[in-house]
PDB file of C-alpha atoms in Angstrom:
ATOM      1  CA  MET A   4      -1.092  16.315  20.308  1.00 38.00           C
ATOM      2  CA  MET A   5      -2.860  13.939  17.912  1.00 46.00           C
ATOM      3  CA  SER A   6      -6.201  15.129  16.544  1.00 52.00           C
ATOM      4  CA  HIS A   7      -9.282  13.059  17.228  1.00 48.00           C
ATOM      5  CA  GLU A   8      -9.499  12.017  13.573  1.00 64.00           C
ATOM      6  CA  ASN A   9      -5.885  10.896  13.320  1.00 70.00           C
ATOM      7  CA  LEU A  10      -5.696   8.285  16.137  1.00 70.00           C
ATOM      8  CA  PRO A  11      -3.209   5.404  16.159  1.00 72.00           C
ATOM      9  CA  ALA A  12      -4.022   2.901  13.440  1.00 70.00           C
ATOM     10  CA  PHE A  13      -3.703  -0.036  15.854  1.00 69.00           C
ATOM     11  CA  THR A  14      -4.927   0.828  19.322  1.00 64.00           C
ATOM     12  CA  GLN A  15      -3.330  -0.810  22.297  1.00 64.00           C
ATOM     13  CA  ASN A  16      -4.265  -1.163  25.997  1.00 61.00           C
ATOM     14  CA  ASP A  17      -2.501   1.126  28.455  1.00 59.00           C
ATOM     15  CA  TRP A  18      -0.687  -1.926  29.889  1.00 56.00           C
ATOM     16  CA  SER A  19       0.956  -2.491  26.524  1.00 53.00           C
ATOM     17  CA  PHE A  20       3.350   0.347  27.156  1.00 54.00           C
ATOM     18  CA  ALA A  21       4.466  -0.732  30.722  1.00 57.00           C
ATOM     19  CA  GLY A  22       8.155  -0.615  30.662  1.00 58.00           C
ATOM     20  CA  GLY A  23       8.196   0.444  27.073  1.00 58.00           C
ATOM     21  CA  ASP A  24       9.031   3.669  25.388  1.00 57.00           C
ATOM     22  CA  GLY A  25       5.412   4.757  24.846  1.00 57.00           C
ATOM     23  CA  ARG A  26       5.456   4.652  21.067  1.00 60.00           C
ATOM     24  CA  GLU A  27       1.987   4.134  19.642  1.00 66.00           C
ATOM     25  CA  GLY A  28       3.036   3.161  16.083  1.00 73.00           C
ATOM     26  CA  MET A  29       1.692   4.684  12.859  1.00 82.00           C
ATOM     27  CA  THR A  30      -1.251   6.966  12.765  1.00 87.00           C
ATOM     28  CA  LEU A  31      -4.433   6.283  10.974  1.00 90.00           C
ATOM     29  CA  ARG A  32      -3.311   8.829   8.273  1.00 92.00           C
ATOM     30  CA  ASP A  33      -0.147   6.856   7.684  1.00 92.00           C
ATOM     31  CA  TRP A  34      -2.110   3.583   7.540  1.00 92.00           C
ATOM     32  CA  PHE A  35      -4.513   5.111   4.949  1.00 95.00           C
ATOM     33  CA  ALA A  36      -1.656   6.484   2.879  1.00 95.00           C
ATOM     34  CA  GLY A  37       0.083   3.102   2.852  1.00 94.00           C
ATOM     35  CA  GLN A  38      -3.164   1.413   1.630  1.00 94.00           C
ATOM     36  CA  ALA A  39      -3.719   4.080  -0.983  1.00 95.00           C
ATOM     37  CA  LEU A  40      -0.136   3.833  -2.279  1.00 92.00           C
ATOM     38  CA  ALA A  41      -0.735   0.476  -3.993  1.00 88.00           C
ATOM     39  CA  CYS A  42      -3.648   2.042  -5.943  1.00 88.00           C
ATOM     40  CA  VAL A  43      -1.748   5.143  -6.814  1.00 86.00           C
ATOM     41  CA  TYR A  44       1.265   3.163  -8.059  1.00 83.00           C
ATOM     42  CA  SER A  45      -0.896   0.816 -10.058  1.00 82.00           C
ATOM     43  CA  ARG A  46      -2.126   3.751 -12.192  1.00 81.00           C
ATOM     44  CA  PHE A  47       1.261   4.352 -13.678  1.00 76.00           C
ATOM     45  CA  ARG A  48       2.555   2.389 -16.802  1.00 72.00           C
ATOM     46  CA  PRO A  49       5.341  -0.039 -16.173  1.00 71.00           C
ATOM     47  CA  ASP A  50       7.640   1.984 -18.396  1.00 76.00           C
ATOM     48  CA  SER A  51       7.099   5.246 -16.566  1.00 76.00           C
ATOM     49  CA  ASP A  52       8.775   6.710 -13.609  1.00 76.00           C
ATOM     50  CA  PRO A  53       6.143   8.398 -11.412  1.00 73.00           C
ATOM     51  CA  GLY A  54       8.672   9.787  -8.995  1.00 82.00           C
ATOM     52  CA  LEU A  55       8.506   8.955  -5.362  1.00 84.00           C
ATOM     53  CA  ASP A  56       7.534  12.486  -4.230  1.00 88.00           C
ATOM     54  CA  ASP A  57       4.497  12.412  -6.527  1.00 88.00           C
ATOM     55  CA  LEU A  58       3.434   8.936  -5.292  1.00 90.00           C
ATOM     56  CA  ALA A  59       3.705  10.053  -1.641  1.00 92.00           C
ATOM     57  CA  LEU A  60       1.792  13.362  -2.270  1.00 94.00           C
ATOM     58  CA  GLN A  61      -1.037  11.504  -3.988  1.00 93.00           C
ATOM     59  CA  ALA A  62      -1.208   8.792  -1.312  1.00 95.00           C
ATOM     60  CA  TYR A  63      -1.412  11.274   1.507  1.00 95.00           C
ATOM     61  CA  ALA A  64      -3.972  13.357  -0.403  1.00 96.00           C
ATOM     62  CA  ILE A  65      -6.174  10.272  -0.545  1.00 96.00           C
ATOM     63  CA  ALA A  66      -5.512   9.562   3.163  1.00 94.00           C
ATOM     64  CA  ASP A  67      -6.511  13.128   4.072  1.00 94.00           C
ATOM     65  CA  ALA A  68      -9.676  12.826   2.112  1.00 95.00           C
ATOM     66  CA  MET A  69     -10.507   9.622   3.925  1.00 93.00           C
ATOM     67  CA  LEU A  70      -9.945  11.298   7.356  1.00 92.00           C
ATOM     68  CA  ALA A  71     -12.113  14.237   6.277  1.00 92.00           C
ATOM     69  CA  GLU A  72     -14.873  11.891   5.247  1.00 92.00           C
ATOM     70  CA  ARG A  73     -14.675  10.089   8.613  1.00 88.00           C
ATOM     71  CA  SER A  74     -15.128  13.399  10.456  1.00 82.00           C
ATOM     72  CA  GLU A  75     -18.415  14.196   8.732  1.00 76.00           C
TER      73      GLU A  75
END
């Protein structure tokens, strides 16, 4: 079950799923992380290798902070 703060990023009407598989797409957390990723990546120098795991952790940390701020 999806929490109230982490709804689908792009809402759809119920009729959108008629005959489909019921997938709602990415969550708001995923959307925020994707948007934050560009900022996180831009902080690294071109000659450095930030590591994909580190980039993902930072992007999702920002996304979690954004969701927490929304719930206040």
